[in-house]
Coordinates of N, CA and C in Angstrom, one line a residue:
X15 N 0.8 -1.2 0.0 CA 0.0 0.0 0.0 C 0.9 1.3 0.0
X16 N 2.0 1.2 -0.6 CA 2.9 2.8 -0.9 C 2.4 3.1 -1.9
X17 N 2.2 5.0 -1.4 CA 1.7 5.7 -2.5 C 2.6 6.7 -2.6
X18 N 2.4 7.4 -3.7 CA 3.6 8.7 -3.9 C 3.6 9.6 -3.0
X19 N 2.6 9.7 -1.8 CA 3.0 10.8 -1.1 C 4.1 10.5 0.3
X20 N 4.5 9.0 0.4 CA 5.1 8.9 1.4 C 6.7 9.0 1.3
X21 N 7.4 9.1 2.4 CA 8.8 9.3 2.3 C 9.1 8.4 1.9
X22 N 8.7 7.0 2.2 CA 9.7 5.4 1.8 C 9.7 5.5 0.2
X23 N 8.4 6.3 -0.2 CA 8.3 6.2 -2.0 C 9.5 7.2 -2.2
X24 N 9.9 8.4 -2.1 CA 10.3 9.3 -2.5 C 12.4 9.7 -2.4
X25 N 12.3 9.2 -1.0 CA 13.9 9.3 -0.7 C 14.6 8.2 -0.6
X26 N 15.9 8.3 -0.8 CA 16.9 7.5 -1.4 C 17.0 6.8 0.3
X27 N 16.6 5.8 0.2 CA 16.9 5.4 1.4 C 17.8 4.1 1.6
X28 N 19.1 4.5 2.5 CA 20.5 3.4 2.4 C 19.9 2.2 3.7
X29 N 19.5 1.0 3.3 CA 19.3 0.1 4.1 C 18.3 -1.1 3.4
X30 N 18.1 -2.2 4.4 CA 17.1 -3.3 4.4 C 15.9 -2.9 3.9
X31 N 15.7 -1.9 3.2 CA 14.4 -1.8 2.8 C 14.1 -1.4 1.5
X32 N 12.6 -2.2 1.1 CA 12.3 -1.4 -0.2 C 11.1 -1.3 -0.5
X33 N 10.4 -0.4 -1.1 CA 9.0 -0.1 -1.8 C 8.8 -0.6 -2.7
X34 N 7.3 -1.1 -2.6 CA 7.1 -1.9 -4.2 C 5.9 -1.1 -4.6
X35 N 5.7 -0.8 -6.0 CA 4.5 -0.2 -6.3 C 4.0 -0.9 -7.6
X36 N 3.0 -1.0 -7.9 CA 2.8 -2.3 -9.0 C 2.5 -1.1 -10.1
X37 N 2.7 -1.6 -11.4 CA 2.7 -1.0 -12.7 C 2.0 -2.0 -13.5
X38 N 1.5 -1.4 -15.0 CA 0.6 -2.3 -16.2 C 1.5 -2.1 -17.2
X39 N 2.3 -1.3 -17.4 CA 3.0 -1.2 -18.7 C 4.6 -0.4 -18.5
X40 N 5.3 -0.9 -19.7 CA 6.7 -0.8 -19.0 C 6.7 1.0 -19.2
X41 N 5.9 1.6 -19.7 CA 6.2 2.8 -19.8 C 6.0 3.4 -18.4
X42 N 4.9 3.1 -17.9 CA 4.2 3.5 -16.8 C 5.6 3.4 -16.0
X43 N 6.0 1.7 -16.2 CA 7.1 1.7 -14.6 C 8.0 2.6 -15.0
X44 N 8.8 3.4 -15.7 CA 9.8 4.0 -16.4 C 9.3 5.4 -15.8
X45 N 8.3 5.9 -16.1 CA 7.6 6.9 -15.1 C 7.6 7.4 -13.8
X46 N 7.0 6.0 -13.2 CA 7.4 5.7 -11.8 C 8.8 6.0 -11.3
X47 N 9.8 4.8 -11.7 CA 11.1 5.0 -11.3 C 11.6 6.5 -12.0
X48 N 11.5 6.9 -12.4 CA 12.3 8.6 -12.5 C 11.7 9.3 -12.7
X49 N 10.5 9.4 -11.2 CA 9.7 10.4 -10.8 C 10.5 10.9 -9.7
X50 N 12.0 11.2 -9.5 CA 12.2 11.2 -8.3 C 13.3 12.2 -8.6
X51 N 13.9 12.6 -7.1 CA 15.2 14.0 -6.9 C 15.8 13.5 -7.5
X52 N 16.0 12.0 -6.8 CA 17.8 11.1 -6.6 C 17.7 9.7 -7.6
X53 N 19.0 10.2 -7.7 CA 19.2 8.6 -8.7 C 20.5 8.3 -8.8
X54 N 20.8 7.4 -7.7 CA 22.1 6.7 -7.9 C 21.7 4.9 -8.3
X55 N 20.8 4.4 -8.0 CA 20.8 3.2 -8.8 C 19.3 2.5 -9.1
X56 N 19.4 1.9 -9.7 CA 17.9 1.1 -10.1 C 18.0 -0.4 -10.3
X57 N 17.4 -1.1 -10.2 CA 17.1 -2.5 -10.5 C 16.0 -3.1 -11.1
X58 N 15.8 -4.1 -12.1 CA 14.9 -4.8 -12.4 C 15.3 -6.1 -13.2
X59 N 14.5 -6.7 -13.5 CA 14.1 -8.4 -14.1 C 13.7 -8.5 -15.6
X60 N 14.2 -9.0 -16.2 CA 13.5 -9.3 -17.2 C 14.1 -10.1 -18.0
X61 N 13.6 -11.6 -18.5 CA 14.3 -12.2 -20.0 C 14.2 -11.8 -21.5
X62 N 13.4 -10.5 -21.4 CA 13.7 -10.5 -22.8 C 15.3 -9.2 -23.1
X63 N 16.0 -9.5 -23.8 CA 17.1 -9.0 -24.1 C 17.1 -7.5 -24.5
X64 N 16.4 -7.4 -25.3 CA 16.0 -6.1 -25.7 C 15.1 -5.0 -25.0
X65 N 14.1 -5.7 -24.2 CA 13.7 -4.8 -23.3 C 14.8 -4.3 -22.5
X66 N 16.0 -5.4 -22.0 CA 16.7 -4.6 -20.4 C 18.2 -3.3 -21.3
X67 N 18.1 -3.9 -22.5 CA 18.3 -2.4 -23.0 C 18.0 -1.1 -23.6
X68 N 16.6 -1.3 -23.7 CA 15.7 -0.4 -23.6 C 15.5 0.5 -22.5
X69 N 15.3 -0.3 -21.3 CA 14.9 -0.3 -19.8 C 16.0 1.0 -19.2
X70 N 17.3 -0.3 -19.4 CA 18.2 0.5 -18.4 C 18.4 1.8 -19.5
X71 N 18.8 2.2 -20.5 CA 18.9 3.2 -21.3 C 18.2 4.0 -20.9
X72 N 16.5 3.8 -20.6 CA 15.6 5.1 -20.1 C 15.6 5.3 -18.7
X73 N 15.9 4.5 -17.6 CA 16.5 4.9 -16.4 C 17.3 5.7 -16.2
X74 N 16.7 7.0 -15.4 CA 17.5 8.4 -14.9 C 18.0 7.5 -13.7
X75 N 19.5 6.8 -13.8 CA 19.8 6.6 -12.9 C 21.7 6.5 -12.9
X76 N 22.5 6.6 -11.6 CA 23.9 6.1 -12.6 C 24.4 4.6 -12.5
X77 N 23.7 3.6 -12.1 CA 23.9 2.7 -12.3 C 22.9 1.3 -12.4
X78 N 22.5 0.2 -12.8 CA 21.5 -0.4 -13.3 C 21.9 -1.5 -13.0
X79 N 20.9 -2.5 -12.4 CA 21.4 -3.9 -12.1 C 20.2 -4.5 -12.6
X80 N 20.9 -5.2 -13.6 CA 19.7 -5.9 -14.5 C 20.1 -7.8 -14.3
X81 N 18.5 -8.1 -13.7 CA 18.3 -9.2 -12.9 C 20.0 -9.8 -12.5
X82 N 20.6 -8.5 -11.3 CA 21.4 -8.6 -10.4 C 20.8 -7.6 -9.2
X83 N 21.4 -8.2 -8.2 CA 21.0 -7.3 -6.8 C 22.3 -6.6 -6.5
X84 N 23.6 -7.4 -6.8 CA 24.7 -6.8 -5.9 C 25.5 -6.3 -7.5
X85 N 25.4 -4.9 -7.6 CA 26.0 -4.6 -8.7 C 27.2 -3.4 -8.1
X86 N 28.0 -3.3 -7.2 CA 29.2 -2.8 -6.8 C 30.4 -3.8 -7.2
X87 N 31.0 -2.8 -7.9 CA 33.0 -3.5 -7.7 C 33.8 -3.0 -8.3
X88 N 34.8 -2.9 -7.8 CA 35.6 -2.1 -7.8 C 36.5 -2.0 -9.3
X89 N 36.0 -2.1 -10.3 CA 36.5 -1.9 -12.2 C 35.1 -1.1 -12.5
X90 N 34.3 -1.3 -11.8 CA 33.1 -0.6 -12.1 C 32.5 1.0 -11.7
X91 N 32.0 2.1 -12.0 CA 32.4 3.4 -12.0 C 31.1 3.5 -11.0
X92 N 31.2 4.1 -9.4 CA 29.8 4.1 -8.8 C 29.8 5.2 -8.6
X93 N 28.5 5.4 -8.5 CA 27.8 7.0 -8.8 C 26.5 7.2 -9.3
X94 N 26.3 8.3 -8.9 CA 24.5 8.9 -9.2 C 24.3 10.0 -10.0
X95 N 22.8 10.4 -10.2 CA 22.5 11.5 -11.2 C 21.5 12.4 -10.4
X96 N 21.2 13.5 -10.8 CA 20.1 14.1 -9.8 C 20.9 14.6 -8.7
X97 N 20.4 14.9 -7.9 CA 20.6 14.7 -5.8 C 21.9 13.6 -5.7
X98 N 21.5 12.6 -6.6 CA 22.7 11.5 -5.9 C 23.8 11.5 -6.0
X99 N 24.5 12.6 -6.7 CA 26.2 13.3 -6.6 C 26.1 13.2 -8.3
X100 N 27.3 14.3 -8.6 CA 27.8 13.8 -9.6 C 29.4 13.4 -9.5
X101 N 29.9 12.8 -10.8 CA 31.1 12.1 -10.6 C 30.8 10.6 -10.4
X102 N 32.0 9.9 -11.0 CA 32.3 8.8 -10.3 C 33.2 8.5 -9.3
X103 N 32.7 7.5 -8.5 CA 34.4 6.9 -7.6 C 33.9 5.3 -8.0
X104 N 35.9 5.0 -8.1 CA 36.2 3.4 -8.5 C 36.8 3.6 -10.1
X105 N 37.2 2.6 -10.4 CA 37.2 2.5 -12.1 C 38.0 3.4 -12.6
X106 N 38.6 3.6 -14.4 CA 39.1 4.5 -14.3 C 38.8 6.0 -14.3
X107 N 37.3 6.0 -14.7 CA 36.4 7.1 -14.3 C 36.6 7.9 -13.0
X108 N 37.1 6.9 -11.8 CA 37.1 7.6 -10.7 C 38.4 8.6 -11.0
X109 N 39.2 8.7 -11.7 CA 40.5 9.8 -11.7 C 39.9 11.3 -12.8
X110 N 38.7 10.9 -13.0 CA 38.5 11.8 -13.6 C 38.3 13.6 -13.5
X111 N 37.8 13.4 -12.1 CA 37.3 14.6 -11.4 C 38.8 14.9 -10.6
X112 N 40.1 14.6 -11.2 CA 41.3 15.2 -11.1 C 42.1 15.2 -12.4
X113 N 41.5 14.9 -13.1 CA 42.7 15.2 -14.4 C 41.4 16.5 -15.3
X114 N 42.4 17.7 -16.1 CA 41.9 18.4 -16.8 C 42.4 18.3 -18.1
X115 N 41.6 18.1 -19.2 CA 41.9 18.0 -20.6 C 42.1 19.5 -21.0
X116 N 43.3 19.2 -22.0 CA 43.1 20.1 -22.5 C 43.4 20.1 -24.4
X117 N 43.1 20.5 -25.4 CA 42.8 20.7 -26.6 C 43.9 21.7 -27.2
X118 N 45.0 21.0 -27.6 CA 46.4 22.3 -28.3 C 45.7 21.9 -29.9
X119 N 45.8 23.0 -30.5 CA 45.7 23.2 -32.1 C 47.0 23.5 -32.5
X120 N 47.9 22.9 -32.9 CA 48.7 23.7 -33.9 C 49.2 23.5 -35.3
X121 N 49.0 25.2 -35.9 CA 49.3 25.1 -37.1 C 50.5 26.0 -38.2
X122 N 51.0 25.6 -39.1 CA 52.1 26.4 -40.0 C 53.3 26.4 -38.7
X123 N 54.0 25.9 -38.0 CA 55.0 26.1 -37.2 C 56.1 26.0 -37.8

């Protein structure tokens, strides 16, 4: 019985717990999940191949666990969108928010 107006629906909450809210169509659930501030990760199920890249592609989220629960490790870039930070840490992404590119043109020398 969670409805959009409660906190458990709405904030990113770190622990044993989770909200379920039922959906009829994958659009609908796509709606649902990134109706929100924060998005550092998402999860869901599915055997068909092309939906879960469909899926995770339209998830405002920075990371996606598709029919996996434990998607942390350390070659892998962790991080959020929204509220949920930006940047990565881990991976080689994580050196990124210390190195500055930079673009030399040169020409007739």
């Amino acid at each position: 019985n969670v409805t959009e107006n409660m906190s458990l629906y709405k904030e990113e909450i770190f622990g044993p717990v989770v909200s379920i809210k039922t959906f009829k169509t994958e659009e609908e659930a796509l709606a649902l999940a990134n109706d929100s501030r924060v998005g550092l990760a998402s999860y869901f199920y599915s055997e068909n191949i092309s939906q879960c890249f469909r899926v995770a592609k339209k998830l405002e989220t920075g990371m996606v666990g598709i029919n996996e629960g434990i998607i942390s490790a350390a070659e892998a870039a962790f991080g959020g969108i929204k509220e949920s930070g930006l940047g990565r840490e881990g991976s080689s992404h994580g050196l990124d928010e210390y190195t500055n590119i930079k673009y030399m043109c040169f020409g007739n020398l």
